[in-house]
Structures are given as C-alpha cells and as structure tokens.
Short mmCIF file of C-alpha atoms and ligand atoms in Angstrom, two decimals:
data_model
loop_
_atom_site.label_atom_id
_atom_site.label_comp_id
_atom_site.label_asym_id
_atom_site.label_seq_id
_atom_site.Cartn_x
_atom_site.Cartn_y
_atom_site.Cartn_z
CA UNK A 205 -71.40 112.67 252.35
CA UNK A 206 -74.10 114.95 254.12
CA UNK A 207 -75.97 113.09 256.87
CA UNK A 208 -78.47 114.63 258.03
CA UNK A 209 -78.91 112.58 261.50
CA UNK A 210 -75.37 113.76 262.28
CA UNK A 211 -75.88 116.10 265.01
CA UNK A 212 -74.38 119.56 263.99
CA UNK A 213 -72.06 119.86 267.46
CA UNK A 214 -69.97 116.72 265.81
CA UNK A 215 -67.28 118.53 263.70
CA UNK A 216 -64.99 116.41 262.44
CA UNK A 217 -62.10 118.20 263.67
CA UNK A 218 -63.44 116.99 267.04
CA UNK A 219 -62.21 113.87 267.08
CA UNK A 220 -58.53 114.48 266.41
CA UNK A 221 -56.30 112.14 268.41
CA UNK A 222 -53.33 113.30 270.20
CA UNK A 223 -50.34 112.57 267.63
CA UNK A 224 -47.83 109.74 268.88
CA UNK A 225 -45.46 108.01 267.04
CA UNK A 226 -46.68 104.68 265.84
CA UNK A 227 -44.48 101.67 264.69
CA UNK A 228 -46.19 98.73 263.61
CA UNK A 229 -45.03 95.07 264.22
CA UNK A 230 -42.20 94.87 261.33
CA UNK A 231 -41.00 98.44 261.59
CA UNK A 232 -40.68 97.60 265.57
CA UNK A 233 -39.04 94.67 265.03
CA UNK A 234 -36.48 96.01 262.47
CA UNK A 235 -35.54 98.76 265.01
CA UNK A 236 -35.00 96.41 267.71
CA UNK A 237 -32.88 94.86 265.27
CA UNK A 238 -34.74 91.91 264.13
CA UNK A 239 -34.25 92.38 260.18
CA UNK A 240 -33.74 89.91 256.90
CA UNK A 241 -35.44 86.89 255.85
CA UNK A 242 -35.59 84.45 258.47
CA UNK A 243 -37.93 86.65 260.65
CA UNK A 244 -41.67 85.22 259.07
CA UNK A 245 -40.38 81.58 259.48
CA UNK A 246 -38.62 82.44 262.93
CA UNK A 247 -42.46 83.86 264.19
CA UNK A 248 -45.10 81.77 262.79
CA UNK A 249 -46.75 80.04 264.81
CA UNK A 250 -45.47 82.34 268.04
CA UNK A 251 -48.00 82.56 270.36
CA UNK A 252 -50.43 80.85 268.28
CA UNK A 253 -50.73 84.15 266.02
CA UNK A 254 -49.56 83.63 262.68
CA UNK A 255 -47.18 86.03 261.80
CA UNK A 256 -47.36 87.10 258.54
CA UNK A 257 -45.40 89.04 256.08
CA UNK A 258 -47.00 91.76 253.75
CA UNK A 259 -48.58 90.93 250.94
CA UNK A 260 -45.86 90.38 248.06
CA UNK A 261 -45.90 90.78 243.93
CA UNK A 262 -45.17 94.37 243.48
CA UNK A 263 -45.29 96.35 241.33
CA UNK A 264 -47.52 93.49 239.71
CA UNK A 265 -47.76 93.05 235.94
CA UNK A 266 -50.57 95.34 233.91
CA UNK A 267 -53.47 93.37 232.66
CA UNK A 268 -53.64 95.78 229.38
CA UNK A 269 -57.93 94.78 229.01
CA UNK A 270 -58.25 97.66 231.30
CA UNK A 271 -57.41 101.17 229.79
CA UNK A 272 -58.42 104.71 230.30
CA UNK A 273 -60.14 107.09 228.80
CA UNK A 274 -58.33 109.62 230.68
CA UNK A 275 -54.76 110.36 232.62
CA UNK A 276 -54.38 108.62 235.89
CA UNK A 277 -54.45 110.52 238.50
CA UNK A 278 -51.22 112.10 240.80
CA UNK A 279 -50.48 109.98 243.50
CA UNK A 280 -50.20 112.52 245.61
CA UNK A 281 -53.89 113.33 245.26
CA UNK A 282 -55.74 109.70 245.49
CA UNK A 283 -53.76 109.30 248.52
CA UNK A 284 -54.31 112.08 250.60
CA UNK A 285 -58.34 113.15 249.32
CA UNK A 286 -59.28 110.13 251.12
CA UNK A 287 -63.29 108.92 252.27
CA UNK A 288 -62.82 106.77 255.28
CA UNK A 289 -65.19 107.64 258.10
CA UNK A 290 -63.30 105.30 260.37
CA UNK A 291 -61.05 108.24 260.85
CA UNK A 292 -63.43 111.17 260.59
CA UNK A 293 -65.66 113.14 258.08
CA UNK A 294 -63.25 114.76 256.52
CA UNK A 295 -61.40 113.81 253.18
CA UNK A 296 -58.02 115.47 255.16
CA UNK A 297 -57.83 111.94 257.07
CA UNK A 298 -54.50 109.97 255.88
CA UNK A 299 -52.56 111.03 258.73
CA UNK A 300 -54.76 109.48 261.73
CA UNK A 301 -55.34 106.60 259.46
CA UNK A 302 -51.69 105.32 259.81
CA UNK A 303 -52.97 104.22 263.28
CA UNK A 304 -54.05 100.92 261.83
CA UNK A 305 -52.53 97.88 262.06
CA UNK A 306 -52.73 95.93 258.81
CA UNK A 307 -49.71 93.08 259.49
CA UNK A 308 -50.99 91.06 260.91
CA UNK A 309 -54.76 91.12 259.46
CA UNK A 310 -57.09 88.25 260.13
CA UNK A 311 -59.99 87.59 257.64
CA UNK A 312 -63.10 85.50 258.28
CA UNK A 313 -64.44 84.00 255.47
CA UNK A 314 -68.09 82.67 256.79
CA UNK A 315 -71.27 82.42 256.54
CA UNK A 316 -73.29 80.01 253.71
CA UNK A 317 -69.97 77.99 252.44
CA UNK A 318 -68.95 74.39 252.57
CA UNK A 319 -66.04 75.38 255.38
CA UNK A 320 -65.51 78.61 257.12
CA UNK A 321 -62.20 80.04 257.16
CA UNK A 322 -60.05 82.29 259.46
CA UNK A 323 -56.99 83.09 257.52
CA UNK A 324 -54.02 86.25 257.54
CA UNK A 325 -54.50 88.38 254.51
CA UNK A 326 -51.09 87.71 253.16
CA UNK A 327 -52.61 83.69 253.00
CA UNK A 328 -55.48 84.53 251.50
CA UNK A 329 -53.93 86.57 248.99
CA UNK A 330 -51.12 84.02 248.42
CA UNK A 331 -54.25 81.34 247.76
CA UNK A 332 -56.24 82.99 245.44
CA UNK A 333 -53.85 84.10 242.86
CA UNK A 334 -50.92 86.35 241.95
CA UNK A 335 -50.96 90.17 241.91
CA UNK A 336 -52.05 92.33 238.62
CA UNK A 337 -52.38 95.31 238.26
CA UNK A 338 -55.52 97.10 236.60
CA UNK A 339 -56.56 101.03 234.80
CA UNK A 340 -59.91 102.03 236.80
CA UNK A 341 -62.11 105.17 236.80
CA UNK A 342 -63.68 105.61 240.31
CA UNK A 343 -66.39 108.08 240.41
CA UNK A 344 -67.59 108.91 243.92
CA UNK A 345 -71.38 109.95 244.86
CA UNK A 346 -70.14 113.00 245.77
CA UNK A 347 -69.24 113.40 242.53
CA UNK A 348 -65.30 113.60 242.40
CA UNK A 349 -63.24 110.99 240.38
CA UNK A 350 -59.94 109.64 240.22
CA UNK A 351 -58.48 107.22 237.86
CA UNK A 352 -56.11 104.87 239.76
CA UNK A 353 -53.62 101.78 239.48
CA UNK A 354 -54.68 99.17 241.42
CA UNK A 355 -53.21 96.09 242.19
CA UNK A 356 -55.18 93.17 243.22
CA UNK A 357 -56.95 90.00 242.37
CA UNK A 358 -60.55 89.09 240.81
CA UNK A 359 -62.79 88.91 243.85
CA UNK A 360 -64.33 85.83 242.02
CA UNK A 361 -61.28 83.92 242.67
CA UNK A 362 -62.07 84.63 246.64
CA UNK A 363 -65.76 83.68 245.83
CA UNK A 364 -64.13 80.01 244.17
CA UNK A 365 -61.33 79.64 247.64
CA UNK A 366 -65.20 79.97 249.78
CA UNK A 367 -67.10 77.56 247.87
CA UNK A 368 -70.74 79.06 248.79
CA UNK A 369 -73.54 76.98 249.01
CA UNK A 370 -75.92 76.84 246.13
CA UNK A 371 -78.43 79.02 249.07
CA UNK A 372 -75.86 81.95 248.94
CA UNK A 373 -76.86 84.85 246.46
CA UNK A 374 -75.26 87.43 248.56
CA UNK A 375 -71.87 88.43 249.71
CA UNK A 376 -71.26 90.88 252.66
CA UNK A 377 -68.26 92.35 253.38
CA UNK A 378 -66.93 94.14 256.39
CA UNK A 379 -64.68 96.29 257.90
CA UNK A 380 -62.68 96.55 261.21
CA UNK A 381 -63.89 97.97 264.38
CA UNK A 382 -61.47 98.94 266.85
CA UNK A 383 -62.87 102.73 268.14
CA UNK A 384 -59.46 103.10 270.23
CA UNK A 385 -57.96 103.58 266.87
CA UNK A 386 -60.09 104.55 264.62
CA UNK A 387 -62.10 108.00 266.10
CA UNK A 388 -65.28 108.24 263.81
CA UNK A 389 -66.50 105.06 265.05
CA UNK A 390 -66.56 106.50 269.06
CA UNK A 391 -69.55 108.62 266.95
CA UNK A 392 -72.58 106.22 267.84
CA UNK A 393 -74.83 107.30 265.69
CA UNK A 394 -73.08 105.66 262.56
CA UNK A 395 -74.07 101.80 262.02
CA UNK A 396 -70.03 100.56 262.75
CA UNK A 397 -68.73 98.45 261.34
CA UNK A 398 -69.27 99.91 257.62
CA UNK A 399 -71.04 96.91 255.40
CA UNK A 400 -71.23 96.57 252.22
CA UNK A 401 -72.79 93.64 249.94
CA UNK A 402 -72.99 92.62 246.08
CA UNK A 403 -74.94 89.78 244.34
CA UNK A 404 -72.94 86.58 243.79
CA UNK A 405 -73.36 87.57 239.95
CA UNK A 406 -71.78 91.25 240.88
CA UNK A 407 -68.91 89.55 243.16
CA UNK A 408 -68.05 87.13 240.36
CA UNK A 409 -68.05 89.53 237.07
CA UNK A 410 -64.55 90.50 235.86
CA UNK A 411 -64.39 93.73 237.13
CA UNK A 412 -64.80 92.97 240.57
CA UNK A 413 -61.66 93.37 242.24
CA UNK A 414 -59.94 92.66 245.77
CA UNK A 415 -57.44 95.50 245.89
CA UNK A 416 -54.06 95.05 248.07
CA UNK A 417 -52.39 98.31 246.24
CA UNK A 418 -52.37 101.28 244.56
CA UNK A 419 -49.59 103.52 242.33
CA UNK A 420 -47.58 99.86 242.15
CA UNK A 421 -47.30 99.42 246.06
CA UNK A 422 -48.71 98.27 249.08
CA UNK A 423 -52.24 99.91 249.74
CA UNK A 424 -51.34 102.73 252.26
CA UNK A 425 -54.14 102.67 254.91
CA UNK A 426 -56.14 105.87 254.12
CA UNK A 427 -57.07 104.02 250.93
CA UNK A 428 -57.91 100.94 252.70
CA UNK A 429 -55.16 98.38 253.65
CA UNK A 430 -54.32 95.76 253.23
CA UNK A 431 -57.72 94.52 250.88
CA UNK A 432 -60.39 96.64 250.12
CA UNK A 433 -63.10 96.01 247.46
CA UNK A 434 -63.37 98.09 243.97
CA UNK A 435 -66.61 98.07 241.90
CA UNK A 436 -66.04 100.72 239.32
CA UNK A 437 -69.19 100.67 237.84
CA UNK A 438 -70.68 101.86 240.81
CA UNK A 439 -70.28 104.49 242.94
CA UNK A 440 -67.31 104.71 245.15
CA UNK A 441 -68.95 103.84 248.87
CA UNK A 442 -69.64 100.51 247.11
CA UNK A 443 -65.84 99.96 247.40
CA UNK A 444 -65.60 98.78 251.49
CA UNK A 445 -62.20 99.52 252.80
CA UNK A 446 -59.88 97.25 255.37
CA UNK A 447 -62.26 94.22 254.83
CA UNK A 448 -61.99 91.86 257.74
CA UNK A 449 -64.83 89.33 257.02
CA UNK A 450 -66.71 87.83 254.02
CA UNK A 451 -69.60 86.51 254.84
CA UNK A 452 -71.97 84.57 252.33
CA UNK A 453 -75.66 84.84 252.50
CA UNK A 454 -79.12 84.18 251.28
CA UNK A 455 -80.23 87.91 252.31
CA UNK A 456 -79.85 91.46 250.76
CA UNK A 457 -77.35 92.85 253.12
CA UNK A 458 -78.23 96.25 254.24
CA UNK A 459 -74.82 98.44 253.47
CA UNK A 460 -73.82 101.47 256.30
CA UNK A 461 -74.98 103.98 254.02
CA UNK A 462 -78.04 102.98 253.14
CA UNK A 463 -78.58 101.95 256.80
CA UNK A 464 -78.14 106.03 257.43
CA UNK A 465 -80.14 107.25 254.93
CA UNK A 466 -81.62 104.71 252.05
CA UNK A 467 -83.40 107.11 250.36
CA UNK A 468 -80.43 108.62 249.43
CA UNK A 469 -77.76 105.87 249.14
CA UNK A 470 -79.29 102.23 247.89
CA UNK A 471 -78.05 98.86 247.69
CA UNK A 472 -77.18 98.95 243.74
CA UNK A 473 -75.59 102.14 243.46
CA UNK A 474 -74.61 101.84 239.81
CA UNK A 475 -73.60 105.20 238.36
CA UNK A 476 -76.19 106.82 236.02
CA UNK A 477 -75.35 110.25 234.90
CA UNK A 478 -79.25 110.85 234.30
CA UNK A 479 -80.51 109.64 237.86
CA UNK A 480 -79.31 112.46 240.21
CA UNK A 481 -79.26 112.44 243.57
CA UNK A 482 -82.07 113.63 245.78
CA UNK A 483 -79.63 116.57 246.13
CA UNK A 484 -77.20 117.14 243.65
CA UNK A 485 -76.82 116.11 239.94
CA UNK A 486 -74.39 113.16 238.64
CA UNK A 487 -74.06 114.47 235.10
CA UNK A 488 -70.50 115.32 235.65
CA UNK A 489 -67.47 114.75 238.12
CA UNK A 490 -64.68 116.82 239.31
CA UNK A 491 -61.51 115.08 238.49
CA UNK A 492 -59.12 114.59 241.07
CA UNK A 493 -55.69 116.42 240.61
CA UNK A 494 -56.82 118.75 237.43
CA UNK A 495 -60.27 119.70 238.58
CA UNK A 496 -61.34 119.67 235.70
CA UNK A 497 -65.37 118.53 234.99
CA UNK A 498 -65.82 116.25 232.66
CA UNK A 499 -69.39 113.91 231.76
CA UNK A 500 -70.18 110.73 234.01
CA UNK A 501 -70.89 107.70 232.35
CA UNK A 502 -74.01 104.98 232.52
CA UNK A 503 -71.96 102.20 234.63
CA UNK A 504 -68.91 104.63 234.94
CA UNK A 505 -68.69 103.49 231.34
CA UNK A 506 -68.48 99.86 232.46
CA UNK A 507 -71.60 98.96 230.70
CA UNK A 508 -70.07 96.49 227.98
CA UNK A 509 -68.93 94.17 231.22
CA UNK A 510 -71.54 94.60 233.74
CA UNK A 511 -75.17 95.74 232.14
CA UNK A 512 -76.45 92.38 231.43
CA UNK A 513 -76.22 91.66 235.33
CA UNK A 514 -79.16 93.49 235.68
CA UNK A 515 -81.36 92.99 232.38
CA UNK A 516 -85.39 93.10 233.07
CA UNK A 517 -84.49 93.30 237.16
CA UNK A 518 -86.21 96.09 237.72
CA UNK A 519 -89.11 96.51 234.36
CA UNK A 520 -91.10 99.15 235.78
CA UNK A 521 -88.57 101.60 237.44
CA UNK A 522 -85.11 100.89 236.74
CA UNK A 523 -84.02 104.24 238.74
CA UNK A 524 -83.53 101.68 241.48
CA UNK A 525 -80.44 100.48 240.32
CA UNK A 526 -79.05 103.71 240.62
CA UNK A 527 -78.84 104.97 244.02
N1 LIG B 763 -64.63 101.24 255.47
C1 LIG B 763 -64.87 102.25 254.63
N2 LIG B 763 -64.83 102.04 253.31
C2 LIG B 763 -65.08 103.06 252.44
C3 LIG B 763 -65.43 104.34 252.92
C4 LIG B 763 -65.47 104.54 254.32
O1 LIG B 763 -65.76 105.65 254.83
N3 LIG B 763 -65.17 103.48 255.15
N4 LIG B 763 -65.72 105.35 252.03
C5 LIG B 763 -66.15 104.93 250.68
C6 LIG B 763 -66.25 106.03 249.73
S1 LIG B 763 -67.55 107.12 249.91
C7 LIG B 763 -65.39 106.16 248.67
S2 LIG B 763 -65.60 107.34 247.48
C8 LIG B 763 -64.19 105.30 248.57
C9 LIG B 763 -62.97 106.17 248.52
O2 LIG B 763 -61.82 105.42 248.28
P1 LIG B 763 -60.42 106.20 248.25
O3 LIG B 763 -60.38 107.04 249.49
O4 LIG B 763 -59.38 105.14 248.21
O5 LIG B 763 -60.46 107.07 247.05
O6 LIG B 763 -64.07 104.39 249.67
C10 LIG B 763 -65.28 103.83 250.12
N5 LIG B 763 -65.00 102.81 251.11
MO1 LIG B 764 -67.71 108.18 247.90
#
C-alpha cells in the first residue's frame, strides 16, 4: 500500500539486514543432538518458560462447506508475494521474515473477560479445538488475490476459551514487536505494533478463522506464524499476522492502517467491487500465479454468511462499510 506520510528517502531495500544463519530453538536443539519425543516433557517448565512444541494436526481434514469458485493458487506464489510490513514494504519479504521466532509464542488473552490468560500458542490451539482445513478467496486492497488452504480453527471458539464480559463488543488483535528482528518497525513513522479489530458479531461468524497453516503445513512466517487472523470477506489487511494478544473491549479499536491514513483504509473494510478506492478501482483483481483479472465480489462473495452482520448499520451511506 501507498502511504503517503512515508518519507520518499525510505526505500524499502534500505532496511535489508545483514544475512546470518538463523536456527530456531528445535532446529538448535536437534543439531546439538537433542532429538525424539521426550524433549517437550524433558523442557517444560525449564526456566519457568514453557516449552512448547509446534502446533500439531497436519495436514488437517477439509471441511468441504468451503469451496472455490476458482483453482487454488501455487504454493510457490502465496508464499513468497507476501504483505508483512514487519519486514519491509516490499511483497519480496519471505526471506528476512524467517528471523522470527514462533516456538515458543506467548499469547495474551486480556482485556474485558472473566480471567485473563497468558498461554503458548501450541496451548491455546490444543484448547480450542482440532485443526481443519478450509477453501478461501483472499482479495487484497491492492487488488491481487489468491485462493489458499488454510488450516486453522473458528476464531469463535477462541472468543468461547475468553469468556468476554457482556461490556465487550470489540476484539483487538495484535502483533509482535521486536524491531531487532523485524526492520520495518525501526521506521517510526508506522503506528507498531500493527492492530487490527472486528465486532464480537464479526469474530464469532463462521468464517472467521484463526489460521496456524497454509498448503497442509505449518504457517511459514512470511504468511504470518504461528496464528494469524483470516476474514475473507474483507479485504486482506483485515487479516493481522503473528497475533500475540487478544484483547476484548468496549471501544472501536483503531487498526494500523487506518491509523495511517483512514480516509483511505477504514475499520470495516468489506470488499465491494462498486466502492473503489480513493485511488484505484476494486472491480477486478489480479490473480495470484495466472495473472489473470477476473470480477471482485460484494463480500468477496461471502455475502450468504456474513451480510446480515451489518443490515440497516449504516441507512444513509452504507459506503462506510467498505473501506
Ligand atoms: N502484522 C501484519 N499483518 C498483515 C500485514 C502486515 O503488513 N503486517 N499485511 C496485511 C495485508 S495488506 C494482506 S493482503 C495480508 C497478506 O497475507 P499473505 O501475505 O499471507 O497473503 O496480510 C495482512 N496482515
Ligand atoms: Mo493487502
């Protein structure tokens, strides 16, 4: 995305990082030769750090209520056209992005709920259901598309683990910050860490979904390990990447984008081939892989599930739902 604050000396290829080789806590500890199963038991609790193991269940089974209308896209390309302006502007990012750390990955779960929670993302996952796997179109603002495997669980089961209060409408969700990895966010004129935020109703409709992988494994990091959101009705910086806390609240959270520039990126977001944005049209996307254009979709064609979330919201200029 274009942002017009960013000052024009700040290319993205300005914040490479020196290349080093990076092993993270399991690969080190296999090479020192520290393999098979006993190693999670043998470190939990170690240093009061739970040590946990990746996330488990793949591939997971389809949940066939979610089809295409098109050919998923080549792994090849979701994985390496990557948004993720933790590690620069670019989309040619999935290289630096193996810098982070996702085992071990502690989530906070806080905010207006009956007991805040600090919990390893292998726990969480493990306590709010297994793994399936799910068909979605993901149409970016920019407008590019993909159509992807993921593998996940319903956020609303996450929503049910937190039991909000009845006060909580909202929920927030956020990503790391650790600059020393992740370069774009040494660039101070972006609102780190990225935010994002749905309605309770939003984070509790079916489609909602708490991805932990993608193709049938293990989310690699440029696409957001280990959990990420996906709302594929609306546009794709809805999705937050590498969430680290969930935080329940009685106020509109104000996402990273539309911190930036609200004018141009809103809080809905909800794709609508007829509302374009202030500079470009969304009547069609380029599709990942084939590049070929094809039409967008009202809701990204989601509107059977998710339209009657926002009936009569907005009677006298609904345009607001879609930016
Ligand atoms: N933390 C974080 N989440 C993010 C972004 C980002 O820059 N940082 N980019 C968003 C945008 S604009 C899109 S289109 C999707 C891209 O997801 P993908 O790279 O897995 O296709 O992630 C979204 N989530
Ligand atoms: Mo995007």
């Amino acid at each position: 995305m274009l942002i017009k604050k960013r000052p024009s000396w700040a290319m993205a290829e300005a914040d490479a990082t020196s290349e080093h080789i990076y092993l993270n806590r399991r690969e080190w500890l296999r090479a020192a030769g520290f393999t098979g199963l006993g190693l999670t038991t043998a470190l939990t609790g170690v240093g009061g750090f739970a040590a946990a193991a990746a996330i488990q269940g793949y591939p997971a089974p389809r949940n066939m209520a979610y089809r295409l209308d098109r050919d998923i896209t080549p792994e090849d390309d979701a994985t390496t056209y990557t948004n993720f302006y933790e590690f620069g502007s670019s989309k040619n990012i999935w290289k630096r992005a193996q810098k982070l750390v996702t085992d071990p990955w502690m989530v906070t779960i806080d905010g207006l709920v009956e007991t805040e929670m600090q919990l390893d993302a292998e726990v969480l996952i493990a306590k709010v259901g297994g793994l399936e796997e799910r068909l979605y179109r993901h149409r970016c603002v920019e407008a590019w598309a993909m159509a992807v495997p993921w593998s996940g669980v319903p956020l609303a089961n996450l929503v049910k683990l937190a039991n909000p209060k009845p006060e909580a409408k909202y929920l927030q969700m956020e990503t790391f910050l650790d600059p020393s990895i992740a370069p774009g966010q040494k660039q101070s004129w972006y609102p780190w860490p990225y935010v994002e935020g749905l309605t309770l109703a939003e984070a509790t409709n079916e489609l909602a979904f708490l991805a932990t992988g993608i193709y049938g494994k293990p989310m690699p990091a440029q696409n957001g390990a280990p959990i990420r959101l996906v709302t594929p009705w609306k546009y794709g910086f809805k999705s937050v990447k590498s969430i680290t806390r969930f935080t329940f609240t009685d106020k509109q959270p104000v996402s990273f984008w539309e911190q930036l520039n609200g004018n141009e990126y809103g809080f809905w977001a909800n794709v609508n081939p007829d509302v374009p944005h202030p500079r470009w049209s969304q009547k069609t996307e380029r599709l990942l892989g084939s590049g070929k254009n094809v039409r967008t979709q009202l809701y990204n064609g989601y509107g059977q599930q998710v339209a009657g979330l926002y009936d009569g919201m907005f009677p006298n200029d609904d345009r607001k739902l879609f930016h």
